[in-house]
mmCIF file of C-alpha atoms and ligand atoms in Angstrom:
data_model
loop_
_atom_site.group_PDB
_atom_site.id
_atom_site.type_symbol
_atom_site.label_atom_id
_atom_site.label_comp_id
_atom_site.label_asym_id
_atom_site.label_seq_id
_atom_site.Cartn_x
_atom_site.Cartn_y
_atom_site.Cartn_z
ATOM 1 C CA MET A 1244 175.920 132.411 107.481
ATOM 2 C CA PRO A 1245 179.216 134.183 108.615
ATOM 3 C CA VAL A 1246 180.940 132.663 111.414
ATOM 4 C CA GLU A 1247 180.177 134.360 114.713
ATOM 5 C CA THR A 1248 183.717 135.555 116.383
ATOM 6 C CA PRO A 1249 183.193 134.330 120.260
ATOM 7 C CA HIS A 1250 183.097 137.394 122.610
ATOM 8 C CA PRO A 1251 186.239 137.380 124.552
ATOM 9 C CA LEU A 1252 185.607 136.297 128.688
ATOM 10 C CA LEU A 1253 187.719 138.903 129.386
ATOM 11 C CA SER A 1254 188.494 141.789 127.526
ATOM 12 C CA VAL A 1255 191.582 144.304 128.826
ATOM 13 C CA GLU A 1256 191.243 147.317 127.149
ATOM 14 C CA ASN A 1257 193.554 150.213 126.665
ATOM 15 C CA LEU A 1258 194.546 149.666 130.395
ATOM 16 C CA SER A 1259 196.458 152.932 132.234
ATOM 17 C CA ILE A 1260 197.338 151.934 136.198
ATOM 18 C CA ASP A 1261 199.218 154.419 138.496
ATOM 19 C CA TYR A 1262 200.650 154.460 141.685
ATOM 20 C CA GLY A 1263 200.600 157.641 144.031
ATOM 21 C CA ARG A 1264 199.396 160.666 144.060
ATOM 22 C CA GLY A 1265 200.369 164.399 142.826
ATOM 23 C CA ARG A 1266 203.385 164.960 142.493
ATOM 24 C CA SER A 1267 204.175 161.354 143.131
ATOM 25 C CA ARG A 1268 202.118 159.713 140.991
ATOM 26 C CA THR A 1269 203.597 157.127 138.755
ATOM 27 C CA ARG A 1270 202.447 154.982 135.906
ATOM 28 C CA VAL A 1271 203.340 151.652 135.747
ATOM 29 C CA VAL A 1272 200.900 150.047 133.647
ATOM 30 C CA THR A 1273 200.336 152.056 130.240
ATOM 31 C CA ASP A 1274 197.440 151.702 127.334
ATOM 32 C CA VAL A 1275 197.558 147.528 127.508
ATOM 33 C CA SER A 1276 194.979 145.638 126.153
ATOM 34 C CA PHE A 1277 194.536 141.585 125.281
ATOM 35 C CA ASP A 1278 191.495 139.642 125.859
ATOM 36 C CA ILE A 1279 191.166 136.167 127.515
ATOM 37 C CA ALA A 1280 188.414 133.287 125.582
ATOM 38 C CA GLU A 1281 186.386 131.236 127.676
ATOM 39 C CA GLY A 1282 188.628 128.326 128.891
ATOM 40 C CA GLU A 1283 191.812 129.905 126.944
ATOM 41 C CA THR A 1284 195.195 130.346 129.107
ATOM 42 C CA LEU A 1285 196.791 133.756 128.773
ATOM 43 C CA GLY A 1286 200.310 133.510 129.711
ATOM 44 C CA LEU A 1287 201.871 137.047 130.665
ATOM 45 C CA VAL A 1288 205.092 137.760 131.314
ATOM 46 C CA GLY A 1289 207.559 139.832 132.021
ATOM 47 C CA GLU A 1290 210.650 140.949 135.164
ATOM 48 C CA SER A 1291 210.308 141.773 138.556
ATOM 49 C CA GLY A 1292 208.247 145.369 138.652
ATOM 50 C CA SER A 1293 206.905 145.377 134.781
ATOM 51 C CA GLY A 1294 203.942 145.588 136.260
ATOM 52 C CA LYS A 1295 202.158 141.825 135.863
ATOM 53 C CA SER A 1296 200.695 141.667 139.663
ATOM 54 C CA THR A 1297 198.870 145.454 138.733
ATOM 55 C CA ILE A 1298 197.278 144.221 136.059
ATOM 56 C CA GLY A 1299 196.241 140.824 137.535
ATOM 57 C CA LYS A 1300 195.126 143.691 140.613
ATOM 58 C CA ALA A 1301 192.948 145.689 138.663
ATOM 59 C CA ILE A 1302 190.999 142.882 137.389
ATOM 60 C CA LEU A 1303 190.180 141.688 141.019
ATOM 61 C CA GLY A 1304 189.368 144.993 141.803
ATOM 62 C CA LEU A 1305 192.490 145.784 144.229
ATOM 63 C CA VAL A 1306 193.756 148.911 142.085
ATOM 64 C CA PRO A 1307 192.035 151.715 141.020
ATOM 65 C CA VAL A 1308 191.870 152.135 136.797
ATOM 66 C CA ALA A 1309 193.074 155.025 135.906
ATOM 67 C CA GLU A 1310 192.516 154.949 132.311
ATOM 68 C CA GLY A 1311 190.581 151.969 129.799
ATOM 69 C CA ALA A 1312 188.337 149.146 130.985
ATOM 70 C CA VAL A 1313 188.379 145.911 132.025
ATOM 71 C CA ARG A 1314 185.378 143.883 130.859
ATOM 72 C CA PHE A 1315 184.029 140.386 131.916
ATOM 73 C CA ASP A 1316 181.573 139.231 129.828
ATOM 74 C CA GLY A 1317 181.115 142.135 128.278
ATOM 75 C CA GLU A 1318 180.764 144.344 131.182
ATOM 76 C CA ASP A 1319 183.392 146.941 132.571
ATOM 77 C CA ILE A 1320 183.829 146.074 135.730
ATOM 78 C CA SER A 1321 186.623 148.726 136.521
ATOM 79 C CA ARG A 1322 184.685 150.678 138.193
ATOM 80 C CA VAL A 1323 181.935 148.427 139.673
ATOM 81 C CA SER A 1324 179.964 149.072 143.079
ATOM 82 C CA PRO A 1325 181.692 147.245 146.337
ATOM 83 C CA ARG A 1326 178.609 144.816 146.066
ATOM 84 C CA ARG A 1327 178.996 144.201 142.216
ATOM 85 C CA ARG A 1328 182.418 143.081 143.079
ATOM 86 C CA ARG A 1329 181.846 141.132 145.744
ATOM 87 C CA GLU A 1330 179.678 139.328 143.623
ATOM 88 C CA LEU A 1331 182.097 138.846 140.639
ATOM 89 C CA THR A 1332 184.845 136.887 142.924
ATOM 90 C CA ARG A 1333 182.323 133.969 142.966
ATOM 91 C CA ALA A 1334 183.599 134.528 139.138
ATOM 92 C CA ILE A 1335 186.965 135.899 139.351
ATOM 93 C CA GLN A 1336 189.689 133.963 141.697
ATOM 94 C CA VAL A 1337 193.280 134.517 142.258
ATOM 95 C CA ILE A 1338 195.852 132.022 143.168
ATOM 96 C CA TYR A 1339 199.260 133.506 144.547
ATOM 97 C CA GLN A 1340 202.753 132.919 144.917
ATOM 98 C CA ASP A 1341 202.436 132.128 148.334
ATOM 99 C CA PRO A 1342 200.199 130.181 149.793
ATOM 100 C CA TYR A 1343 201.950 129.900 153.193
ATOM 101 C CA GLY A 1344 200.984 134.435 152.696
ATOM 102 C CA SER A 1345 197.345 133.843 151.840
ATOM 103 C CA LEU A 1346 196.163 130.388 153.720
ATOM 104 C CA ASN A 1347 195.822 131.019 157.522
ATOM 105 C CA PRO A 1348 197.881 128.585 159.728
ATOM 106 C CA ALA A 1349 195.852 128.976 162.299
ATOM 107 C CA ARG A 1350 192.596 127.722 160.782
ATOM 108 C CA GLN A 1351 191.606 123.949 159.692
ATOM 109 C CA VAL A 1352 191.902 123.443 155.471
ATOM 110 C CA GLY A 1353 188.398 123.022 155.549
ATOM 111 C CA THR A 1354 187.146 125.594 156.882
ATOM 112 C CA THR A 1355 189.670 128.279 154.774
ATOM 113 C CA LEU A 1356 187.515 126.192 152.256
ATOM 114 C CA ALA A 1357 184.226 125.968 153.451
ATOM 115 C CA GLU A 1358 184.704 129.661 153.892
ATOM 116 C CA PRO A 1359 183.318 131.369 150.446
ATOM 117 C CA LEU A 1360 180.475 128.622 150.850
ATOM 118 C CA THR A 1361 179.234 129.617 154.063
ATOM 119 C CA LEU A 1362 178.630 133.154 153.126
ATOM 120 C CA ARG A 1363 175.892 131.829 150.936
ATOM 121 C CA ARG A 1364 174.104 130.371 154.428
ATOM 122 C CA GLY A 1365 171.502 128.682 153.380
ATOM 123 C CA GLU A 1366 171.573 128.126 149.816
ATOM 124 C CA LEU A 1367 173.781 125.091 151.415
ATOM 125 C CA SER A 1368 173.841 122.694 154.130
ATOM 126 C CA ARG A 1369 176.232 121.556 156.611
ATOM 127 C CA ARG A 1370 176.219 118.309 154.481
ATOM 128 C CA GLU A 1371 176.871 119.475 151.401
ATOM 129 C CA ILE A 1372 179.167 121.977 152.784
ATOM 130 C CA SER A 1373 181.282 119.441 153.379
ATOM 131 C CA GLN A 1374 180.907 117.141 151.080
ATOM 132 C CA ARG A 1375 181.935 119.916 148.607
ATOM 133 C CA VAL A 1376 184.906 120.887 150.525
ATOM 134 C CA GLY A 1377 185.991 117.025 150.026
ATOM 135 C CA ASP A 1378 185.190 117.044 146.596
ATOM 136 C CA ALA A 1379 187.326 119.998 146.003
ATOM 137 C CA LEU A 1380 190.093 118.369 147.849
ATOM 138 C CA GLU A 1381 190.019 115.474 145.876
ATOM 139 C CA LEU A 1382 189.885 117.389 143.352
ATOM 140 C CA VAL A 1383 193.502 118.762 143.421
ATOM 141 C CA GLY A 1384 194.438 115.038 144.247
ATOM 142 C CA LEU A 1385 194.525 115.911 148.535
ATOM 143 C CA PRO A 1386 192.751 113.195 150.368
ATOM 144 C CA SER A 1387 189.201 114.400 151.935
ATOM 145 C CA THR A 1388 190.784 113.955 155.059
ATOM 146 C CA ALA A 1389 192.868 116.848 155.095
ATOM 147 C CA ALA A 1390 190.478 119.390 155.835
ATOM 148 C CA ARG A 1391 190.621 118.552 159.315
ATOM 149 C CA LYS A 1392 194.662 119.404 158.654
ATOM 150 C CA TYR A 1393 196.203 122.810 159.134
ATOM 151 C CA PRO A 1394 198.528 124.291 156.413
ATOM 152 C CA GLY A 1395 201.341 123.853 158.632
ATOM 153 C CA ASP A 1396 200.724 119.923 158.343
ATOM 154 C CA PHE A 1397 201.446 120.206 154.644
ATOM 155 C CA SER A 1398 204.694 120.839 152.130
ATOM 156 C CA GLY A 1399 204.734 123.962 149.773
ATOM 157 C CA GLY A 1400 203.233 122.040 147.156
ATOM 158 C CA GLN A 1401 200.760 120.440 148.789
ATOM 159 C CA ARG A 1402 199.473 124.076 150.478
ATOM 160 C CA GLN A 1403 199.574 125.778 146.761
ATOM 161 C CA ARG A 1404 197.051 122.601 145.762
ATOM 162 C CA ILE A 1405 194.614 124.063 148.887
ATOM 163 C CA ALA A 1406 195.245 127.269 147.211
ATOM 164 C CA ILE A 1407 193.769 126.134 144.390
ATOM 165 C CA ALA A 1408 191.201 124.261 145.822
ATOM 166 C CA ARG A 1409 189.989 127.115 147.734
ATOM 167 C CA ALA A 1410 189.627 128.963 144.275
ATOM 168 C CA VAL A 1411 188.231 126.237 142.373
ATOM 169 C CA ILE A 1412 185.373 125.510 144.810
ATOM 170 C CA VAL A 1413 183.319 128.303 143.952
ATOM 171 C CA ARG A 1414 183.710 127.088 140.074
ATOM 172 C CA PRO A 1415 184.624 130.803 138.662
ATOM 173 C CA ARG A 1416 185.370 131.287 135.207
ATOM 174 C CA LEU A 1417 188.506 133.048 135.631
ATOM 175 C CA ILE A 1418 191.502 132.396 137.637
ATOM 176 C CA VAL A 1419 194.268 135.161 137.902
ATOM 177 C CA CYS A 1420 196.837 132.882 138.399
ATOM 178 C CA ASP A 1421 199.824 135.294 139.710
ATOM 179 C CA GLU A 1422 203.318 133.266 140.060
ATOM 180 C CA ALA A 1423 201.181 130.695 141.538
ATOM 181 C CA VAL A 1424 204.337 128.177 140.827
ATOM 182 C CA SER A 1425 207.020 130.518 140.905
ATOM 183 C CA ALA A 1426 207.930 129.602 145.098
ATOM 184 C CA LEU A 1427 207.537 125.748 144.174
ATOM 185 C CA ASP A 1428 210.745 123.220 143.262
ATOM 186 C CA LEU A 1429 210.870 122.477 139.674
ATOM 187 C CA SER A 1430 209.516 119.083 139.661
ATOM 188 C CA ILE A 1431 206.460 120.036 142.095
ATOM 189 C CA GLN A 1432 206.009 122.985 139.681
ATOM 190 C CA ALA A 1433 205.631 120.686 137.086
ATOM 191 C CA GLN A 1434 202.883 118.332 139.121
ATOM 192 C CA VAL A 1435 200.934 121.843 139.887
ATOM 193 C CA LEU A 1436 201.289 122.924 136.047
ATOM 194 C CA ASN A 1437 199.683 119.504 135.144
ATOM 195 C CA LEU A 1438 196.632 120.070 137.964
ATOM 196 C CA LEU A 1439 195.707 123.459 136.446
ATOM 197 C CA GLN A 1440 196.036 122.303 132.917
ATOM 198 C CA ASP A 1441 193.940 119.437 133.969
ATOM 199 C CA LEU A 1442 191.399 121.491 135.912
ATOM 200 C CA SER A 1443 191.332 124.153 133.373
ATOM 201 C CA ALA A 1444 190.047 120.771 130.992
ATOM 202 C CA GLU A 1445 187.768 119.633 132.896
ATOM 203 C CA LEU A 1446 185.936 122.716 134.157
ATOM 204 C CA GLY A 1447 186.440 124.915 131.335
ATOM 205 C CA MET A 1448 187.889 127.744 133.166
ATOM 206 C CA SER A 1449 189.873 130.479 131.913
ATOM 207 C CA TYR A 1450 193.596 131.497 133.480
ATOM 208 C CA LEU A 1451 195.586 134.436 133.240
ATOM 209 C CA PHE A 1452 198.779 133.201 133.848
ATOM 210 C CA ILE A 1453 201.318 135.700 135.158
ATOM 211 C CA SER A 1454 205.056 134.300 135.144
ATOM 212 C CA HIS A 1455 208.189 136.077 135.243
ATOM 213 C CA ASP A 1456 209.291 132.775 133.673
ATOM 214 C CA LEU A 1457 208.591 132.483 129.748
ATOM 215 C CA ALA A 1458 209.361 128.990 129.745
ATOM 216 C CA VAL A 1459 206.801 128.175 132.716
ATOM 217 C CA VAL A 1460 204.608 130.286 130.934
ATOM 218 C CA GLU A 1461 205.087 128.521 127.524
ATOM 219 C CA LEU A 1462 203.731 125.203 128.844
ATOM 220 C CA LEU A 1463 199.954 126.416 129.827
ATOM 221 C CA SER A 1464 199.399 129.054 127.627
ATOM 222 C CA SER A 1465 197.838 129.239 123.910
ATOM 223 C CA ARG A 1466 198.984 132.565 123.429
ATOM 224 C CA ILE A 1467 201.675 135.187 125.548
ATOM 225 C CA ALA A 1468 201.877 139.083 125.748
ATOM 226 C CA VAL A 1469 205.164 140.351 127.035
ATOM 227 C CA LEU A 1470 205.442 142.928 129.639
ATOM 228 C CA TYR A 1471 208.191 145.128 129.690
ATOM 229 C CA ARG A 1472 208.080 148.239 131.846
ATOM 230 C CA GLY A 1473 204.013 148.713 131.804
ATOM 231 C CA SER A 1474 203.751 148.226 128.357
ATOM 232 C CA ILE A 1475 203.357 145.262 125.651
ATOM 233 C CA VAL A 1476 205.978 144.811 123.856
ATOM 234 C CA GLU A 1477 205.655 141.584 121.967
ATOM 235 C CA ARG A 1478 202.777 139.116 121.857
ATOM 236 C CA GLY A 1479 201.290 136.242 119.937
ATOM 237 C CA ASP A 1480 201.102 132.593 119.182
ATOM 238 C CA ALA A 1481 203.006 130.643 122.559
ATOM 239 C CA ARG A 1482 204.822 128.774 120.055
ATOM 240 C CA GLN A 1483 205.636 130.862 117.207
ATOM 241 C CA LEU A 1484 206.871 133.626 120.224
ATOM 242 C CA LEU A 1485 209.048 131.471 121.772
ATOM 243 C CA GLU A 1486 210.873 130.091 118.165
ATOM 244 C CA GLN A 1487 210.688 133.611 116.978
ATOM 245 C CA PRO A 1488 210.697 136.135 119.169
ATOM 246 C CA GLN A 1489 210.366 139.787 117.751
ATOM 247 C CA ALA A 1490 211.123 142.185 120.357
ATOM 248 C CA PRO A 1491 214.491 142.041 121.713
ATOM 249 C CA TYR A 1492 213.170 141.773 125.069
ATOM 250 C CA THR A 1493 211.714 138.750 124.427
ATOM 251 C CA ARG A 1494 215.335 137.217 123.523
ATOM 252 C CA LEU A 1495 216.313 138.859 127.101
ATOM 253 C CA LEU A 1496 213.710 137.037 128.941
ATOM 254 C CA GLN A 1497 214.577 133.765 126.973
ATOM 255 C CA ALA A 1498 218.479 134.025 127.385
ATOM 256 C CA ALA A 1499 217.293 134.554 131.462
ATOM 257 C CA ALA A 1500 218.887 132.145 133.395
ATOM 258 C CA PRO A 1501 217.135 132.306 137.049
ATOM 259 C CA VAL A 1502 219.971 129.666 138.159
ATOM 260 C CA PRO A 1503 223.133 130.995 137.113
ATOM 261 C CA ASP A 1504 225.169 128.209 136.194
ATOM 262 C CA PRO A 1505 224.304 127.668 132.944
ATOM 263 C CA ASP A 1506 225.038 123.662 132.279
ATOM 264 C CA GLU A 1507 223.216 123.388 135.623
ATOM 265 C CA GLN A 1508 220.235 125.438 134.767
ATOM 266 C CA ARG A 1509 219.992 123.090 131.280
ATOM 267 C CA ARG A 1510 220.031 120.263 133.155
ATOM 268 C CA ARG A 1511 217.346 121.740 135.372
ATOM 269 C CA ARG A 1512 215.085 122.419 132.377
ATOM 270 C CA GLU A 1513 215.248 119.747 130.857
ATOM 271 C CA GLU A 1514 214.348 117.875 134.258
ATOM 272 C CA PHE A 1515 210.987 120.210 134.310
ATOM 273 C CA PHE A 1516 210.311 119.716 131.156
ATOM 274 C CA ALA A 1517 210.622 115.966 130.731
ATOM 275 C CA ALA A 1518 208.607 115.905 134.005
ATOM 276 C CA PHE A 1519 205.501 117.801 132.100
ATOM 277 C CA ARG A 1520 206.091 115.837 129.506
ATOM 278 C CA SER A 1521 206.261 112.362 130.272
ATOM 279 C CA ARG A 1522 202.299 113.661 131.682
ATOM 280 C CA GLN A 1523 201.771 115.149 128.390
ATOM 281 C CA SER A 1524 201.949 111.748 126.542
ATOM 282 C CA ALA A 1525 200.672 109.229 129.258
HETATM 283 N N1 ADP B 2043 201.183 149.316 146.322
HETATM 284 C C1 ADP B 2043 202.494 150.090 145.425
HETATM 285 N N2 ADP B 2043 202.634 151.431 145.486
HETATM 286 C C2 ADP B 2043 203.600 151.714 144.175
HETATM 287 N N3 ADP B 2043 204.528 151.497 143.850
HETATM 288 C C3 ADP B 2043 204.090 149.858 143.681
HETATM 289 C C4 ADP B 2043 203.124 149.601 144.463
HETATM 290 N N4 ADP B 2043 203.197 148.068 144.118
HETATM 291 C C5 ADP B 2043 203.565 148.208 142.939
HETATM 292 N N5 ADP B 2043 204.915 149.338 142.712
HETATM 293 C C6 ADP B 2043 205.331 149.481 141.571
HETATM 294 O O1 ADP B 2043 204.473 149.120 140.298
HETATM 295 C C7 ADP B 2043 205.623 148.757 139.610
HETATM 296 C C8 ADP B 2043 204.954 146.992 138.891
HETATM 297 O O2 ADP B 2043 204.989 146.431 140.171
HETATM 298 P P1 ADP B 2043 204.159 145.138 139.687
HETATM 299 O O3 ADP B 2043 202.937 145.255 139.292
HETATM 300 O O4 ADP B 2043 204.345 144.318 141.463
HETATM 301 O O5 ADP B 2043 204.899 144.069 139.029
HETATM 302 P P2 ADP B 2043 205.321 142.525 138.735
HETATM 303 O O6 ADP B 2043 204.273 141.910 139.245
HETATM 304 O O7 ADP B 2043 205.548 142.611 137.266
HETATM 305 O O8 ADP B 2043 206.334 142.589 139.537
HETATM 306 C C9 ADP B 2043 207.059 148.507 140.338
HETATM 307 O O9 ADP B 2043 207.640 149.425 140.097
HETATM 308 C C10 ADP B 2043 206.456 148.498 141.893
HETATM 309 O O10 ADP B 2043 207.567 148.933 142.383
HETATM 310 MG MG1 MG B 2044 204.334 140.137 140.538
#
């Protein structure tokens, strides 16, 4: 019997996206295609302004699609009703760079986490909800007592853990991670990446892992797509792409140093990789 190709969880097909209308209309994403298998992490890398967040937003239904399709589990979700879109938020979640911007500072963490669960009133009792909130916090390495605190009581890394807990509490099948670790110190980045990797393995989730930083993308992704000015210029197996980048732009990204001093840059990278890998082999 022929081996069946498993159908991808997410399939972005010839996606184009415009901003503005009339004469100020500009195409910011052009003919982008990729897919993500169940449980897989696909890295989407490119410099600031290349269109990464716009693609993420199209998947989340936050920007209109000009051409092409976004297929989730076979269904084209690029032009669905608001009602269907709300249902899909259970299956497709997002984690942004700045959890402080996305977490309500005036709300207890437990209230924020419980929100998507209380929308299903009737299905879950208050006790079950508080149990789930506690479980979600423990899943991301925080004590369940964190539920009674406020975002301001936590460090940046802990706040990002809270944002991750909020995403996973509904048991999504896909999470769009848009620069999810970019605002964190390198040592904290490694910890949060470890956590994301564990969660994907434990819960079988897929990630679209968006970052301007190729080194970060490489750590989690099995495959990588490189975006330049709204188009994919290179794609492939993560290791192969890193070892033998074909597109000149990919080589440029590789050489790009977020820290101006190359020695300092090297030292920080080594520290970062060591922190990540020490856990990998533990
Ligand atoms: N709401 C918007 N209206 C008009 N142009 C936008 C809007 N958001 C982003 N852009 C432009 O679209 C392009 C892609 O932006 P974005 O997807 O945010 O890139 P990235 O996430 O890779 O930094 C950029 O040129 C940006 O200036
Ligand atoms: Mg962005």
